[in-house]
GROMACS .gro file of C-alpha atoms in nm:
model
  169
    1UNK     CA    1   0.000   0.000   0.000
    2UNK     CA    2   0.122   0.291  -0.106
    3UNK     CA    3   0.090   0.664   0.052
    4UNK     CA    4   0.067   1.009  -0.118
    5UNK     CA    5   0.182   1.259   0.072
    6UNK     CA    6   0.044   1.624  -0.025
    7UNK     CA    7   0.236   1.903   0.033
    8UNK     CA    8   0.018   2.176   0.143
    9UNK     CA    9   0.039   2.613   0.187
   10UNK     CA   10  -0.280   2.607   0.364
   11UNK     CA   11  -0.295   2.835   0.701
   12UNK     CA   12  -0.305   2.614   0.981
   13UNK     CA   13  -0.047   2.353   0.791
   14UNK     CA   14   0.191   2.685   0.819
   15UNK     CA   15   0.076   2.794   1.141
   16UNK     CA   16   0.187   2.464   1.290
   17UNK     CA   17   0.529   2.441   1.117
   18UNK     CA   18   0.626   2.806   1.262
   19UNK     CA   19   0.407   2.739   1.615
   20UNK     CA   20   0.597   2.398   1.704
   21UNK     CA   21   0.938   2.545   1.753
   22UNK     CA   22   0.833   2.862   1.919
   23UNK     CA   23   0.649   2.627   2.223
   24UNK     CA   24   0.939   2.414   2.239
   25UNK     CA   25   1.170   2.715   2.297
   26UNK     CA   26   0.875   2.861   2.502
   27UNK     CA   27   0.855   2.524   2.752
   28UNK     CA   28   1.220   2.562   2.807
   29UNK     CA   29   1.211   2.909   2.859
   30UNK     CA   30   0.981   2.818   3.133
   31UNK     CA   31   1.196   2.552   3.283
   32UNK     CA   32   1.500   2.781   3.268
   33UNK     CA   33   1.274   3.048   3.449
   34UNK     CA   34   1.165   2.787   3.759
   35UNK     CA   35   1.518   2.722   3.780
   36UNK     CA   36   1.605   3.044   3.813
   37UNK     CA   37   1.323   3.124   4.040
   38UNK     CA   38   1.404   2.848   4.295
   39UNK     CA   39   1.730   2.958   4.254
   40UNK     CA   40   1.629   3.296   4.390
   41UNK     CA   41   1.431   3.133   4.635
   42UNK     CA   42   1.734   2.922   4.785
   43UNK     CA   43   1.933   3.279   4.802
   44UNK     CA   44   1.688   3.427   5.000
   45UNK     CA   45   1.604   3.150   5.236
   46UNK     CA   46   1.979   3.136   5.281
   47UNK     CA   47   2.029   3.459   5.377
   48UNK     CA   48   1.709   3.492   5.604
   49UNK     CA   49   1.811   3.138   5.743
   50UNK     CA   50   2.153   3.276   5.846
   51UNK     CA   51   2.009   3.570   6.016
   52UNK     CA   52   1.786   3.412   6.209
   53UNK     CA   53   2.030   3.182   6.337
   54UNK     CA   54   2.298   3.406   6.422
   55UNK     CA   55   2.018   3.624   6.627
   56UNK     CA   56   1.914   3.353   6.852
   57UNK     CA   57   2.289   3.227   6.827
   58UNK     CA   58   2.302   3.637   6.988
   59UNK     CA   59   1.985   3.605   7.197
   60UNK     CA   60   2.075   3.238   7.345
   61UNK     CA   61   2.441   3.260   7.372
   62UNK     CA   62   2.554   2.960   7.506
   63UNK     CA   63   2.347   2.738   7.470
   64UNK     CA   64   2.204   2.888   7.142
   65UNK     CA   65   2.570   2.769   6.970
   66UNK     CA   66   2.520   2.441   7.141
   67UNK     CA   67   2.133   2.433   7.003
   68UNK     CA   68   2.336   2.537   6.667
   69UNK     CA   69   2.620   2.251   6.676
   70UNK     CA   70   2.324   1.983   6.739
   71UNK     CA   71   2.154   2.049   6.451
   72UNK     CA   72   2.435   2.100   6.193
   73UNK     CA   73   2.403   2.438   6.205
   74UNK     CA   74   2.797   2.512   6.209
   75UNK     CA   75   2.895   2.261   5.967
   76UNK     CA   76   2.980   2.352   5.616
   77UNK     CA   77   2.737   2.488   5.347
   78UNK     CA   78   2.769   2.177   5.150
   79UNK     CA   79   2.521   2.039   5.428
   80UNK     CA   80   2.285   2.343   5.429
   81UNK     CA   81   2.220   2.407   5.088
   82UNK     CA   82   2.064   2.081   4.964
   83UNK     CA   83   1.822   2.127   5.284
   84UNK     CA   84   1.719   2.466   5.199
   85UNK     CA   85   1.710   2.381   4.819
   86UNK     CA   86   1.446   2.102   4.899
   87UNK     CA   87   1.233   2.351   5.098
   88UNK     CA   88   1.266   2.621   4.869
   89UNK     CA   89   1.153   2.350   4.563
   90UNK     CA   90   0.868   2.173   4.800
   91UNK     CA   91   0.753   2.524   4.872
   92UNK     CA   92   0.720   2.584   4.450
   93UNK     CA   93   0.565   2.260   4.400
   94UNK     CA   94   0.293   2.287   4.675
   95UNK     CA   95   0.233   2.663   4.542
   96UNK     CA   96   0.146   2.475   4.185
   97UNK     CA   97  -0.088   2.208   4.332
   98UNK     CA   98  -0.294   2.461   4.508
   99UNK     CA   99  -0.284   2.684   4.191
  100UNK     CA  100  -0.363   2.389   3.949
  101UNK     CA  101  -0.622   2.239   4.200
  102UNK     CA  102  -0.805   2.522   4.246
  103UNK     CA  103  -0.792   2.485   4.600
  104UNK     CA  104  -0.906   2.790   4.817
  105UNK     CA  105  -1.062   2.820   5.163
  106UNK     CA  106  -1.439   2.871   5.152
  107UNK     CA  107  -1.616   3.167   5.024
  108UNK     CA  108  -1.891   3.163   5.257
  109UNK     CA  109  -2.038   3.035   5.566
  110UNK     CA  110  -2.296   2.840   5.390
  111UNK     CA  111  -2.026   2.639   5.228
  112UNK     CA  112  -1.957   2.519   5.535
  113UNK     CA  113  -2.238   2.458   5.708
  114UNK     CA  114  -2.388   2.240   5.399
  115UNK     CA  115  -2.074   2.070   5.449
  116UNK     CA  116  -2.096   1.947   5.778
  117UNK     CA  117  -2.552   1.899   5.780
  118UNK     CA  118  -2.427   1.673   5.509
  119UNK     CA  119  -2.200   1.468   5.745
  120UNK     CA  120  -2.420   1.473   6.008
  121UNK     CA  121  -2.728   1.352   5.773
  122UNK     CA  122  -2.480   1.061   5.672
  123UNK     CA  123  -2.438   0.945   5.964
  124UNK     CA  124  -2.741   0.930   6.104
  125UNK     CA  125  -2.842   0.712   5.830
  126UNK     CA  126  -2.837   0.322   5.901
  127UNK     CA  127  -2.899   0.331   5.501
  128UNK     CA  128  -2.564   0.485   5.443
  129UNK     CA  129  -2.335   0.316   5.699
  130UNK     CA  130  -2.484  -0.035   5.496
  131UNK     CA  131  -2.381   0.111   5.231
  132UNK     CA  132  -2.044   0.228   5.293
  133UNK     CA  133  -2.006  -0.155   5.481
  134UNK     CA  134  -2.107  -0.350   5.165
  135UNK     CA  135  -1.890  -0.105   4.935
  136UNK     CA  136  -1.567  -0.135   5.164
  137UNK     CA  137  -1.587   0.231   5.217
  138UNK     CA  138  -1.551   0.229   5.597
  139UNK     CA  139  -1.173   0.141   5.585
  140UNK     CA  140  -1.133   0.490   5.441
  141UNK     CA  141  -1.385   0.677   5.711
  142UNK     CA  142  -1.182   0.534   5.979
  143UNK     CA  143  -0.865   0.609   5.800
  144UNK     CA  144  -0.981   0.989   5.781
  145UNK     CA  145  -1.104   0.929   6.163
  146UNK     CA  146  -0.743   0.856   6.286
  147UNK     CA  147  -0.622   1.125   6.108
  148UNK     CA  148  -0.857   1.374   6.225
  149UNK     CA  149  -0.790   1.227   6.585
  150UNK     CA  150  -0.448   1.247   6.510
  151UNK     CA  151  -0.459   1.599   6.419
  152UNK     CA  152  -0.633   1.673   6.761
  153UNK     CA  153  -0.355   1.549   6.971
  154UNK     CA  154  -0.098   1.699   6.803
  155UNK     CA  155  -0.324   2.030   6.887
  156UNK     CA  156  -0.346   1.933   7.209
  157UNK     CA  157   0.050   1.868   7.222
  158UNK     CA  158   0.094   2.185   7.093
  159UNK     CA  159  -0.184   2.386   7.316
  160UNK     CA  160  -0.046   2.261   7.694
  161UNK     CA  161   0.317   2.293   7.519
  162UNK     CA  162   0.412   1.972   7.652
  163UNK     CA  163   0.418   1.589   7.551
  164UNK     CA  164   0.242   1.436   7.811
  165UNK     CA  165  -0.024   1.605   8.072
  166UNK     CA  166   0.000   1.993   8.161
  167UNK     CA  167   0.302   2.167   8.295
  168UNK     CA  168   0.159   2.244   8.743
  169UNK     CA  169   0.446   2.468   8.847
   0.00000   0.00000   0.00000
């Protein structure tokens, strides 16, 4: 089988010829201008990382160089710049999922509220919870149960400031 291949002036045969290389260059050009923005992002988390430390190295004397030796803090910049690179890139990367997700806090208190009559109407229903037992849905409820429990202790941890029980003296 043989195939003929037509050579063709029209428009869009044209358009695509000259459009092709320009969004090649243009998706590098975008690459080359994340690089250089989490490269400007590293600099300045650097530099605001350095000041903070040496003001509580200032503020804690002592034991704020000891605090600093612990955590690597004095060793070389070969150690430190890979860890603020990371942060600076997982920083960039969580910016795009919330951009390309479209995620944003409510707009209104209605939102809400619908939100949670909903999960209170589910699970009132002994319809729903047969449901969600014959569709194997439950193992993900209690999965999102232990981490909303989980999230409450580590409030908790965080509110009394202390692991275990509150602080009496």
């Amino acid at each position: 089988m043989m195939r003929t291949v037509f050579f063709t002036s029209s428009p869009a045969f044209l358009f695509r010829r000259v459009a092709r290389p320009a969004a090649r260059s243009a998706r590098f050009a975008s690459t080359e201008a994340a690089q250089k923005k989490a490269q400007e992002a590293l600099g300045t988390a650097q530099k605001q990382a350095e000041r903070l430390f040496e003001t509580a190295k200032k503020n804690l004397g002592p034991l704020g160089e000891r605090a600093g030796a612990l955590l690597g803090l004095e060793l070389s910049v070969a150690y430190r710049q890979p860890l603020f690179y990371n942060a600076a890139v997982a920083r960039e990367v969580l910016k795009q999922v919330y951009i390309a997700e479209n995620l944003a806090p409510p707009r209104s208190l209605s939102t809400v509220l619908d939100a949670y009559r909903t999960i209170l109407a589910r699970a009132k229903d002994p319809a729903y919870w047969r449901q969600a037992l014959a569709n194997g849905e439950v193992t993900r409820l209690a999965i999102y149960g232990v981490e909303a429990y989980g999230i409450f202790k580590i409030g908790e941890i965080i509110g009394r400031r202390n692991l275990v029980g509150y602080s009496l003296h």
